[in-house]
Amino acid sequence: MDKASQTRAAQLLHHRSAGLKKGDPISLPIVPAATFHLPEVAGASHIYGRNGMTTWEAVEDQLALLEDSPCVSFPSGMAAISAALMATLKVGAKLIIPADGYYVTRVLSEGFLAPFGVEVVQIATADYASFDFAGAAVVYLETPSNPGLDVVDIAAVSARAHAAGAVVIVDNTTMTPLLQRPLDLGADLVVAADTKAPAGHSDVLFGHVAGRNAGLMARVRDWRKLSGAVPGPFEAWQVHRGIETLELRLERMCGSAEIIAKRLAAHRAVANLRYPGLAGDPSYAISKVQMTGFGFLIGFELADEARAERFLSECSYIVQSTSFGGTHTSGERRARWGDKVAPGFIRLSVGIEPFEPLWAAMEAALNS
């Protein structure tokens, strides 16, 4: 990670320090309050739990340091995505989304936004580089795409989308702000599932929206308040705790992923491996420019469904899970969710295990 990312990581550990008084707890307190003492409303720091509470405001302060931008927290990544779309779309608007991105975003768009009069256009991530954005109200991109790991040139796409009059939303879940900074590259809003690497322990759902446009962020904040899509205090505390070790975990996860990707690429049982950090990967050139690290996700194919399932079940250090970014290495055969990938395609999320024992277990399962 570059020097700026290291500085942000240091700030995350001390962002509350300046406000501490003698005897205050170092760990963030959990404040489970739905109502507050209000003999009068004027000047009250808090009014009602749906409007704001101290524990998730502390997480937003953390996220603001990471994003260098105001942030609004949500009880899941999909709640954040929904808020960003509801804040930027209206009847008759055209929405561009990735056909090969996170499938739930597509389900939301086709199942709920389209019936409300939004024109939903799905395009492959690779086609964002040349697609005509004329008439689009929102250009929504996910980079690297999940699960295929194709990468979009955020700066170039943002410039073309803005020239067409569109708002640009980037799902940065796979990278986090420590590895990729869409707002610095021209995006108007960033959405992310902090359930993944930021929280990091596979025990909490959380998400956020970040943006530097005050008007858009006011809309996002209003949507949270009016829809009631608010995070809980205990969940916020879990995420706050997780974010404090994000930089440390990413260093291990990304370092291990790069080594494992190279070894997988050389294995006779593996085909069509994708990892943005490999020089031969189609996404490498763009990734090297717009990322400060290549991430912890690897995509690859085994011969067929049965071979992929056998590999996942026989590898003692792979948890079979439908999420990613946790401390445990996890793997999943993504075709079972309807993603347009080969039956033997596996999405691997590398965890914090020492990589030699992890690779030994993977190699044994591949060779069995």
mmCIF file of C-alpha atoms in Angstrom, residues 5-359:
data_model
loop_
_atom_site.group_PDB
_atom_site.id
_atom_site.type_symbol
_atom_site.label_atom_id
_atom_site.label_comp_id
_atom_site.label_asym_id
_atom_site.label_seq_id
_atom_site.Cartn_x
_atom_site.Cartn_y
_atom_site.Cartn_z
ATOM 1 C CA SER A 5 -3.075 4.477 2.580
ATOM 2 C CA GLN A 6 -0.716 3.805 5.475
ATOM 3 C CA THR A 7 -1.471 7.245 6.899
ATOM 4 C CA ARG A 8 -5.212 6.585 6.678
ATOM 5 C CA ALA A 9 -4.726 3.234 8.405
ATOM 6 C CA ALA A 10 -2.901 4.953 11.262
ATOM 7 C CA GLN A 11 -5.620 7.579 11.572
ATOM 8 C CA LEU A 12 -8.274 4.873 11.852
ATOM 9 C CA LEU A 13 -6.764 3.736 15.146
ATOM 10 C CA HIS A 14 -6.702 7.220 16.644
ATOM 11 C CA HIS A 15 -9.664 9.079 15.174
ATOM 12 C CA ARG A 16 -11.386 9.260 18.591
ATOM 13 C CA SER A 17 -8.240 10.065 20.602
ATOM 14 C CA ALA A 18 -8.457 13.847 20.447
ATOM 15 C CA GLY A 19 -11.952 13.822 21.936
ATOM 16 C CA LEU A 20 -11.204 11.511 24.865
ATOM 17 C CA LYS A 21 -11.354 12.893 28.394
ATOM 18 C CA LYS A 22 -9.654 11.472 31.471
ATOM 19 C CA GLY A 23 -11.218 8.130 32.316
ATOM 20 C CA ASP A 24 -13.023 7.681 28.997
ATOM 21 C CA PRO A 25 -13.006 4.169 27.494
ATOM 22 C CA ILE A 26 -10.518 3.651 24.669
ATOM 23 C CA SER A 27 -12.858 1.150 23.018
ATOM 24 C CA LEU A 28 -15.900 2.697 21.358
ATOM 25 C CA PRO A 29 -18.921 2.499 23.710
ATOM 26 C CA ILE A 30 -22.097 0.853 22.472
ATOM 27 C CA VAL A 31 -25.037 3.227 22.892
ATOM 28 C CA PRO A 32 -28.280 1.264 22.323
ATOM 29 C CA ALA A 33 -30.651 4.224 22.445
ATOM 30 C CA ALA A 34 -33.810 4.619 20.374
ATOM 31 C CA THR A 35 -34.976 7.737 22.234
ATOM 32 C CA PHE A 36 -33.158 10.620 23.905
ATOM 33 C CA HIS A 37 -33.885 13.107 26.699
ATOM 34 C CA LEU A 38 -35.633 16.021 24.988
ATOM 35 C CA PRO A 39 -36.996 18.657 27.368
ATOM 36 C CA GLU A 40 -36.662 20.827 24.270
ATOM 37 C CA VAL A 41 -35.654 19.983 20.701
ATOM 38 C CA ALA A 42 -33.518 23.036 19.870
ATOM 39 C CA GLY A 43 -29.820 22.290 20.277
ATOM 40 C CA ALA A 44 -30.252 18.551 20.928
ATOM 41 C CA SER A 45 -27.398 16.448 19.565
ATOM 42 C CA HIS A 46 -29.736 13.483 19.043
ATOM 43 C CA ILE A 47 -33.499 13.323 18.643
ATOM 44 C CA TYR A 48 -34.518 9.807 17.643
ATOM 45 C CA GLY A 49 -32.624 6.612 16.868
ATOM 46 C CA ARG A 50 -33.714 6.535 13.230
ATOM 47 C CA ASN A 51 -32.153 9.982 12.701
ATOM 48 C CA GLY A 52 -28.788 9.205 14.226
ATOM 49 C CA MET A 53 -26.973 7.565 17.145
ATOM 50 C CA THR A 54 -23.454 7.929 18.444
ATOM 51 C CA THR A 55 -22.132 4.431 17.766
ATOM 52 C CA TRP A 56 -22.808 4.380 14.049
ATOM 53 C CA GLU A 57 -21.735 8.003 13.740
ATOM 54 C CA ALA A 58 -18.326 6.881 15.026
ATOM 55 C CA VAL A 59 -18.157 4.302 12.219
ATOM 56 C CA GLU A 60 -19.068 7.015 9.715
ATOM 57 C CA ASP A 61 -16.152 9.067 11.052
ATOM 58 C CA GLN A 62 -13.873 6.085 10.406
ATOM 59 C CA LEU A 63 -15.245 5.574 6.912
ATOM 60 C CA ALA A 64 -14.934 9.296 6.194
ATOM 61 C CA LEU A 65 -11.213 9.045 6.956
ATOM 62 C CA LEU A 66 -10.922 6.114 4.553
ATOM 63 C CA GLU A 67 -12.928 7.743 1.767
ATOM 64 C CA ASP A 68 -11.842 11.347 2.410
ATOM 65 C CA SER A 69 -15.533 12.097 2.044
ATOM 66 C CA PRO A 70 -18.778 12.250 4.026
ATOM 67 C CA CYS A 71 -20.253 8.783 4.538
ATOM 68 C CA VAL A 72 -23.684 7.442 5.438
ATOM 69 C CA SER A 73 -23.859 3.985 7.013
ATOM 70 C CA PHE A 74 -26.469 1.297 6.350
ATOM 71 C CA PRO A 75 -27.427 -2.107 7.766
ATOM 72 C CA SER A 76 -26.102 -3.962 4.687
ATOM 73 C CA GLY A 77 -24.354 -3.419 1.396
ATOM 74 C CA MET A 78 -27.619 -3.825 -0.500
ATOM 75 C CA ALA A 79 -29.233 -1.161 1.708
ATOM 76 C CA ALA A 80 -26.421 1.180 0.665
ATOM 77 C CA ILE A 81 -26.818 0.279 -3.023
ATOM 78 C CA SER A 82 -30.593 0.763 -2.801
ATOM 79 C CA ALA A 83 -30.159 4.174 -1.177
ATOM 80 C CA ALA A 84 -27.707 5.375 -3.823
ATOM 81 C CA LEU A 85 -30.040 4.305 -6.627
ATOM 82 C CA MET A 86 -33.150 5.750 -4.980
ATOM 83 C CA ALA A 87 -31.320 9.031 -4.425
ATOM 84 C CA THR A 88 -30.339 9.395 -8.087
ATOM 85 C CA LEU A 89 -33.167 7.870 -10.161
ATOM 86 C CA LYS A 90 -36.717 8.853 -11.057
ATOM 87 C CA VAL A 91 -39.445 7.656 -13.420
ATOM 88 C CA GLY A 92 -38.195 7.491 -17.000
ATOM 89 C CA ALA A 93 -34.510 7.561 -16.075
ATOM 90 C CA LYS A 94 -32.026 5.251 -17.785
ATOM 91 C CA LEU A 95 -29.786 3.161 -15.530
ATOM 92 C CA ILE A 96 -26.665 1.393 -16.825
ATOM 93 C CA ILE A 97 -25.595 -1.597 -14.705
ATOM 94 C CA PRO A 98 -23.076 -4.415 -15.225
ATOM 95 C CA ALA A 99 -24.537 -7.629 -16.626
ATOM 96 C CA ASP A 100 -21.680 -9.554 -14.996
ATOM 97 C CA GLY A 101 -21.617 -7.785 -11.632
ATOM 98 C CA TYR A 102 -23.181 -8.714 -8.309
ATOM 99 C CA TYR A 103 -26.394 -10.515 -9.229
ATOM 100 C CA VAL A 104 -28.537 -8.989 -6.452
ATOM 101 C CA THR A 105 -28.051 -5.522 -7.940
ATOM 102 C CA ARG A 106 -29.487 -6.873 -11.187
ATOM 103 C CA VAL A 107 -32.414 -8.500 -9.374
ATOM 104 C CA LEU A 108 -33.188 -5.233 -7.562
ATOM 105 C CA SER A 109 -32.990 -3.220 -10.775
ATOM 106 C CA GLU A 110 -35.120 -5.526 -12.905
ATOM 107 C CA GLY A 111 -37.551 -6.570 -10.193
ATOM 108 C CA PHE A 112 -38.248 -3.230 -8.516
ATOM 109 C CA LEU A 113 -36.743 -0.266 -10.379
ATOM 110 C CA ALA A 114 -37.932 -1.284 -13.861
ATOM 111 C CA PRO A 115 -41.585 -1.668 -12.754
ATOM 112 C CA PHE A 116 -41.340 1.852 -11.292
ATOM 113 C CA GLY A 117 -40.482 3.208 -14.752
ATOM 114 C CA VAL A 118 -36.680 3.092 -14.754
ATOM 115 C CA GLU A 119 -35.095 1.869 -17.987
ATOM 116 C CA VAL A 120 -32.505 -0.712 -16.968
ATOM 117 C CA VAL A 121 -29.706 -1.420 -19.448
ATOM 118 C CA GLN A 122 -27.274 -4.231 -18.674
ATOM 119 C CA ILE A 123 -23.852 -4.299 -20.312
ATOM 120 C CA ALA A 124 -20.739 -6.381 -19.749
ATOM 121 C CA THR A 125 -18.056 -4.780 -17.616
ATOM 122 C CA ALA A 126 -15.600 -4.948 -20.512
ATOM 123 C CA ASP A 127 -18.033 -2.924 -22.667
ATOM 124 C CA TYR A 128 -18.032 0.132 -20.383
ATOM 125 C CA ALA A 129 -14.891 1.298 -22.202
ATOM 126 C CA SER A 130 -16.798 1.878 -25.447
ATOM 127 C CA PHE A 131 -20.511 2.013 -24.586
ATOM 128 C CA ASP A 132 -22.476 5.142 -25.551
ATOM 129 C CA PHE A 133 -23.861 6.661 -22.339
ATOM 130 C CA ALA A 134 -26.108 9.144 -24.122
ATOM 131 C CA GLY A 135 -29.405 9.538 -22.297
ATOM 132 C CA ALA A 136 -28.229 7.748 -19.152
ATOM 133 C CA ALA A 137 -29.126 9.249 -15.776
ATOM 134 C CA VAL A 138 -26.926 6.884 -13.776
ATOM 135 C CA VAL A 139 -23.910 4.851 -14.832
ATOM 136 C CA TYR A 140 -23.343 2.200 -12.186
ATOM 137 C CA LEU A 141 -20.131 0.208 -12.330
ATOM 138 C CA GLU A 142 -18.482 -2.475 -10.275
ATOM 139 C CA THR A 143 -14.740 -2.845 -10.513
ATOM 140 C CA PRO A 144 -13.291 -5.390 -10.252
ATOM 141 C CA SER A 145 -16.516 -7.114 -11.219
ATOM 142 C CA ASN A 146 -17.878 -9.825 -8.974
ATOM 143 C CA PRO A 147 -17.173 -12.630 -9.704
ATOM 144 C CA GLY A 148 -15.328 -12.276 -13.037
ATOM 145 C CA LEU A 149 -12.771 -9.678 -11.845
ATOM 146 C CA ASP A 150 -12.893 -7.534 -14.977
ATOM 147 C CA VAL A 151 -11.720 -3.976 -14.297
ATOM 148 C CA VAL A 152 -13.140 -0.657 -15.503
ATOM 149 C CA ASP A 153 -11.051 2.473 -16.061
ATOM 150 C CA ILE A 154 -12.986 4.572 -13.546
ATOM 151 C CA ALA A 155 -11.508 7.918 -14.583
ATOM 152 C CA ALA A 156 -12.180 7.406 -18.291
ATOM 153 C CA VAL A 157 -15.701 6.063 -17.806
ATOM 154 C CA SER A 158 -16.555 8.831 -15.321
ATOM 155 C CA ALA A 159 -15.417 11.516 -17.762
ATOM 156 C CA ARG A 160 -17.533 10.067 -20.580
ATOM 157 C CA ALA A 161 -20.547 9.523 -18.313
ATOM 158 C CA HIS A 162 -20.366 13.081 -16.974
ATOM 159 C CA ALA A 163 -20.120 14.429 -20.509
ATOM 160 C CA ALA A 164 -23.405 12.600 -21.185
ATOM 161 C CA GLY A 165 -24.968 14.159 -18.075
ATOM 162 C CA ALA A 166 -24.980 11.005 -15.956
ATOM 163 C CA VAL A 167 -24.196 10.426 -12.286
ATOM 164 C CA VAL A 168 -21.516 7.800 -11.691
ATOM 165 C CA ILE A 169 -21.883 5.250 -8.881
ATOM 166 C CA VAL A 170 -19.069 2.769 -8.211
ATOM 167 C CA ASP A 171 -19.383 -0.397 -6.144
ATOM 168 C CA ASN A 172 -15.975 -0.621 -4.468
ATOM 169 C CA THR A 173 -16.725 -3.615 -2.252
ATOM 170 C CA THR A 174 -14.004 -5.867 -3.645
ATOM 171 C CA MET A 175 -11.201 -3.347 -3.123
ATOM 172 C CA THR A 176 -12.063 -1.062 -0.156
ATOM 173 C CA PRO A 177 -10.805 2.564 -0.104
ATOM 174 C CA LEU A 178 -7.340 1.393 0.955
ATOM 175 C CA LEU A 179 -6.788 -0.332 -2.413
ATOM 176 C CA GLN A 180 -8.876 1.767 -4.832
ATOM 177 C CA ARG A 181 -10.318 5.287 -4.577
ATOM 178 C CA PRO A 182 -13.205 5.836 -7.008
ATOM 179 C CA LEU A 183 -14.092 9.308 -5.690
ATOM 180 C CA ASP A 184 -10.574 10.505 -6.478
ATOM 181 C CA LEU A 185 -10.993 9.081 -9.985
ATOM 182 C CA GLY A 186 -14.207 10.974 -10.739
ATOM 183 C CA ALA A 187 -17.063 8.905 -9.287
ATOM 184 C CA ASP A 188 -19.945 10.833 -7.728
ATOM 185 C CA LEU A 189 -20.930 8.149 -5.215
ATOM 186 C CA VAL A 190 -19.267 5.031 -3.858
ATOM 187 C CA VAL A 191 -21.236 2.122 -2.422
ATOM 188 C CA ALA A 192 -19.729 -0.776 -0.510
ATOM 189 C CA ALA A 193 -20.665 -3.791 1.577
ATOM 190 C CA ASP A 194 -18.598 -3.356 4.724
ATOM 191 C CA THR A 195 -19.833 -6.834 5.613
ATOM 192 C CA LYS A 196 -16.804 -7.992 3.633
ATOM 193 C CA ALA A 197 -13.205 -6.947 4.355
ATOM 194 C CA PRO A 198 -13.830 -3.799 6.466
ATOM 195 C CA ALA A 199 -15.771 -5.679 9.178
ATOM 196 C CA GLY A 200 -13.714 -8.701 8.261
ATOM 197 C CA HIS A 201 -14.948 -11.380 10.658
ATOM 198 C CA SER A 202 -18.032 -12.763 8.864
ATOM 199 C CA ASP A 203 -20.273 -11.829 11.786
ATOM 200 C CA VAL A 204 -22.108 -8.642 10.779
ATOM 201 C CA LEU A 205 -23.963 -7.038 7.863
ATOM 202 C CA PHE A 206 -23.120 -3.406 7.111
ATOM 203 C CA GLY A 207 -22.670 -0.981 4.223
ATOM 204 C CA HIS A 208 -22.036 2.641 3.372
ATOM 205 C CA VAL A 209 -22.422 5.320 0.725
ATOM 206 C CA ALA A 210 -19.698 7.932 0.274
ATOM 207 C CA GLY A 211 -19.743 11.078 -1.840
ATOM 208 C CA ARG A 212 -18.503 14.649 -2.040
ATOM 209 C CA ASN A 213 -21.619 16.116 -3.663
ATOM 210 C CA ALA A 214 -23.564 17.626 -0.760
ATOM 211 C CA GLY A 215 -26.887 17.471 -2.582
ATOM 212 C CA LEU A 216 -26.565 13.792 -3.460
ATOM 213 C CA MET A 217 -25.437 12.871 0.046
ATOM 214 C CA ALA A 218 -28.380 14.765 1.556
ATOM 215 C CA ARG A 219 -30.687 12.643 -0.617
ATOM 216 C CA VAL A 220 -28.931 9.469 0.547
ATOM 217 C CA ARG A 221 -29.224 10.507 4.182
ATOM 218 C CA ASP A 222 -32.914 11.385 3.741
ATOM 219 C CA TRP A 223 -33.580 7.997 2.158
ATOM 220 C CA ARG A 224 -32.052 6.249 5.169
ATOM 221 C CA LYS A 225 -34.112 8.287 7.622
ATOM 222 C CA LEU A 226 -37.401 7.965 5.733
ATOM 223 C CA SER A 227 -37.051 4.322 4.705
ATOM 224 C CA GLY A 228 -35.853 3.286 8.139
ATOM 225 C CA ALA A 229 -32.840 1.438 6.719
ATOM 226 C CA VAL A 230 -30.645 2.208 9.722
ATOM 227 C CA PRO A 231 -27.822 0.152 11.257
ATOM 228 C CA GLY A 232 -27.958 -1.062 14.836
ATOM 229 C CA PRO A 233 -25.516 0.088 17.529
ATOM 230 C CA PHE A 234 -24.014 -3.324 18.224
ATOM 231 C CA GLU A 235 -23.462 -3.960 14.509
ATOM 232 C CA ALA A 236 -21.818 -0.561 14.199
ATOM 233 C CA TRP A 237 -19.504 -1.402 17.089
ATOM 234 C CA GLN A 238 -18.511 -4.672 15.390
ATOM 235 C CA VAL A 239 -17.641 -2.847 12.165
ATOM 236 C CA HIS A 240 -15.728 -0.142 14.033
ATOM 237 C CA ARG A 241 -13.646 -2.828 15.713
ATOM 238 C CA GLY A 242 -13.057 -4.625 12.416
ATOM 239 C CA ILE A 243 -11.963 -1.535 10.506
ATOM 240 C CA GLU A 244 -9.166 -0.940 13.012
ATOM 241 C CA THR A 245 -7.336 -4.005 11.663
ATOM 242 C CA LEU A 246 -8.342 -3.612 8.001
ATOM 243 C CA GLU A 247 -4.928 -2.491 6.749
ATOM 244 C CA LEU A 248 -3.151 -5.283 8.611
ATOM 245 C CA ARG A 249 -5.514 -7.962 7.296
ATOM 246 C CA LEU A 250 -5.407 -6.648 3.724
ATOM 247 C CA GLU A 251 -1.612 -6.764 3.733
ATOM 248 C CA ARG A 252 -1.657 -10.491 4.568
ATOM 249 C CA MET A 253 -4.649 -11.325 2.356
ATOM 250 C CA CYS A 254 -3.385 -9.511 -0.747
ATOM 251 C CA GLY A 255 0.172 -10.769 -0.318
ATOM 252 C CA SER A 256 -0.998 -14.348 -0.028
ATOM 253 C CA ALA A 257 -3.460 -13.967 -2.917
ATOM 254 C CA GLU A 258 -0.733 -12.839 -5.298
ATOM 255 C CA ILE A 259 1.456 -15.847 -4.497
ATOM 256 C CA ILE A 260 -1.438 -18.306 -4.623
ATOM 257 C CA ALA A 261 -2.689 -16.850 -7.915
ATOM 258 C CA LYS A 262 0.711 -17.477 -9.503
ATOM 259 C CA ARG A 263 0.775 -21.047 -8.227
ATOM 260 C CA LEU A 264 -2.775 -21.737 -9.333
ATOM 261 C CA ALA A 265 -2.011 -20.347 -12.779
ATOM 262 C CA ALA A 266 0.804 -22.876 -13.121
ATOM 263 C CA HIS A 267 -1.277 -25.878 -12.009
ATOM 264 C CA ARG A 268 -2.392 -28.294 -14.703
ATOM 265 C CA ALA A 269 -5.935 -28.626 -13.282
ATOM 266 C CA VAL A 270 -6.632 -24.870 -13.380
ATOM 267 C CA ALA A 271 -7.892 -22.934 -16.399
ATOM 268 C CA ASN A 272 -8.847 -19.325 -17.156
ATOM 269 C CA LEU A 273 -7.459 -17.916 -13.929
ATOM 270 C CA ARG A 274 -8.242 -14.265 -13.210
ATOM 271 C CA TYR A 275 -6.323 -12.093 -10.767
ATOM 272 C CA PRO A 276 -5.702 -8.395 -11.533
ATOM 273 C CA GLY A 277 -2.178 -8.564 -10.115
ATOM 274 C CA LEU A 278 -0.816 -11.024 -12.673
ATOM 275 C CA ALA A 279 1.022 -9.392 -15.572
ATOM 276 C CA GLY A 280 -0.826 -11.553 -18.105
ATOM 277 C CA ASP A 281 -4.298 -10.759 -16.791
ATOM 278 C CA PRO A 282 -6.506 -8.661 -19.125
ATOM 279 C CA SER A 283 -7.146 -6.236 -16.247
ATOM 280 C CA TYR A 284 -3.530 -5.822 -15.173
ATOM 281 C CA ALA A 285 -2.697 -2.645 -17.094
ATOM 282 C CA ILE A 286 -5.653 -0.664 -15.721
ATOM 283 C CA SER A 287 -5.351 -2.177 -12.246
ATOM 284 C CA LYS A 288 -1.708 -1.174 -11.964
ATOM 285 C CA VAL A 289 -2.665 2.455 -12.590
ATOM 286 C CA GLN A 290 -5.824 2.876 -10.500
ATOM 287 C CA MET A 291 -5.213 0.491 -7.582
ATOM 288 C CA THR A 292 -2.692 0.535 -4.751
ATOM 289 C CA GLY A 293 -3.043 -3.238 -4.347
ATOM 290 C CA PHE A 294 -4.579 -6.063 -6.360
ATOM 291 C CA GLY A 295 -6.969 -7.482 -3.807
ATOM 292 C CA PHE A 296 -7.612 -10.878 -2.276
ATOM 293 C CA LEU A 297 -10.095 -12.379 -4.771
ATOM 294 C CA ILE A 298 -9.107 -14.963 -7.386
ATOM 295 C CA GLY A 299 -11.319 -16.523 -10.036
ATOM 296 C CA PHE A 300 -10.492 -19.767 -11.808
ATOM 297 C CA GLU A 301 -12.067 -22.774 -13.481
ATOM 298 C CA LEU A 302 -11.768 -26.471 -12.836
ATOM 299 C CA ALA A 303 -12.898 -29.082 -15.343
ATOM 300 C CA ASP A 304 -16.557 -29.245 -14.379
ATOM 301 C CA GLU A 305 -19.088 -28.857 -11.566
ATOM 302 C CA ALA A 306 -18.175 -32.146 -9.888
ATOM 303 C CA ARG A 307 -14.443 -31.363 -9.899
ATOM 304 C CA ALA A 308 -15.036 -27.903 -8.453
ATOM 305 C CA GLU A 309 -17.317 -29.201 -5.712
ATOM 306 C CA ARG A 310 -14.809 -31.923 -4.836
ATOM 307 C CA PHE A 311 -11.964 -29.420 -4.593
ATOM 308 C CA LEU A 312 -13.971 -27.160 -2.270
ATOM 309 C CA SER A 313 -15.070 -30.012 -0.027
ATOM 310 C CA GLU A 314 -11.623 -31.632 0.170
ATOM 311 C CA CYS A 315 -9.561 -28.517 0.924
ATOM 312 C CA SER A 316 -9.365 -28.345 4.709
ATOM 313 C CA TYR A 317 -8.522 -24.623 4.750
ATOM 314 C CA ILE A 318 -11.358 -23.374 2.529
ATOM 315 C CA VAL A 319 -14.708 -22.474 4.072
ATOM 316 C CA GLN A 320 -17.589 -22.877 1.616
ATOM 317 C CA SER A 321 -19.345 -19.525 1.888
ATOM 318 C CA THR A 322 -21.223 -17.117 -0.352
ATOM 319 C CA SER A 323 -19.437 -14.031 0.930
ATOM 320 C CA PHE A 324 -15.810 -12.906 0.881
ATOM 321 C CA GLY A 325 -13.284 -10.727 2.681
ATOM 322 C CA GLY A 326 -13.283 -12.608 5.999
ATOM 323 C CA THR A 327 -10.391 -13.927 8.047
ATOM 324 C CA HIS A 328 -11.032 -17.452 6.754
ATOM 325 C CA THR A 329 -10.204 -18.310 3.152
ATOM 326 C CA SER A 330 -13.511 -19.057 1.452
ATOM 327 C CA GLY A 331 -14.496 -20.486 -1.882
ATOM 328 C CA GLU A 332 -17.674 -20.907 -3.858
ATOM 329 C CA ARG A 333 -18.825 -22.330 -7.172
ATOM 330 C CA ARG A 334 -20.591 -19.245 -8.461
ATOM 331 C CA ALA A 335 -22.667 -20.874 -11.214
ATOM 332 C CA ARG A 336 -25.062 -22.131 -8.566
ATOM 333 C CA TRP A 337 -26.332 -18.551 -8.155
ATOM 334 C CA GLY A 338 -26.982 -18.061 -11.845
ATOM 335 C CA ASP A 339 -23.850 -16.045 -12.629
ATOM 336 C CA LYS A 340 -22.865 -16.423 -16.272
ATOM 337 C CA VAL A 341 -19.704 -18.389 -15.547
ATOM 338 C CA ALA A 342 -18.519 -21.897 -16.335
ATOM 339 C CA PRO A 343 -19.955 -24.717 -14.159
ATOM 340 C CA GLY A 344 -16.485 -25.293 -12.682
ATOM 341 C CA PHE A 345 -15.766 -21.602 -11.950
ATOM 342 C CA ILE A 346 -14.639 -20.904 -8.377
ATOM 343 C CA ARG A 347 -14.404 -17.531 -6.645
ATOM 344 C CA LEU A 348 -11.679 -17.755 -4.024
ATOM 345 C CA SER A 349 -11.370 -15.197 -1.233
ATOM 346 C CA VAL A 350 -7.962 -15.504 0.407
ATOM 347 C CA GLY A 351 -7.961 -15.033 4.169
ATOM 348 C CA ILE A 352 -5.289 -14.376 6.764
ATOM 349 C CA GLU A 353 -3.956 -17.921 7.136
ATOM 350 C CA PRO A 354 -0.193 -18.294 6.597
ATOM 351 C CA PHE A 355 -0.029 -18.961 2.876
ATOM 352 C CA GLU A 356 2.243 -22.033 2.826
ATOM 353 C CA PRO A 357 -0.136 -24.241 4.862
ATOM 354 C CA LEU A 358 -3.048 -22.786 2.897
ATOM 355 C CA TRP A 359 -1.386 -23.555 -0.425
#
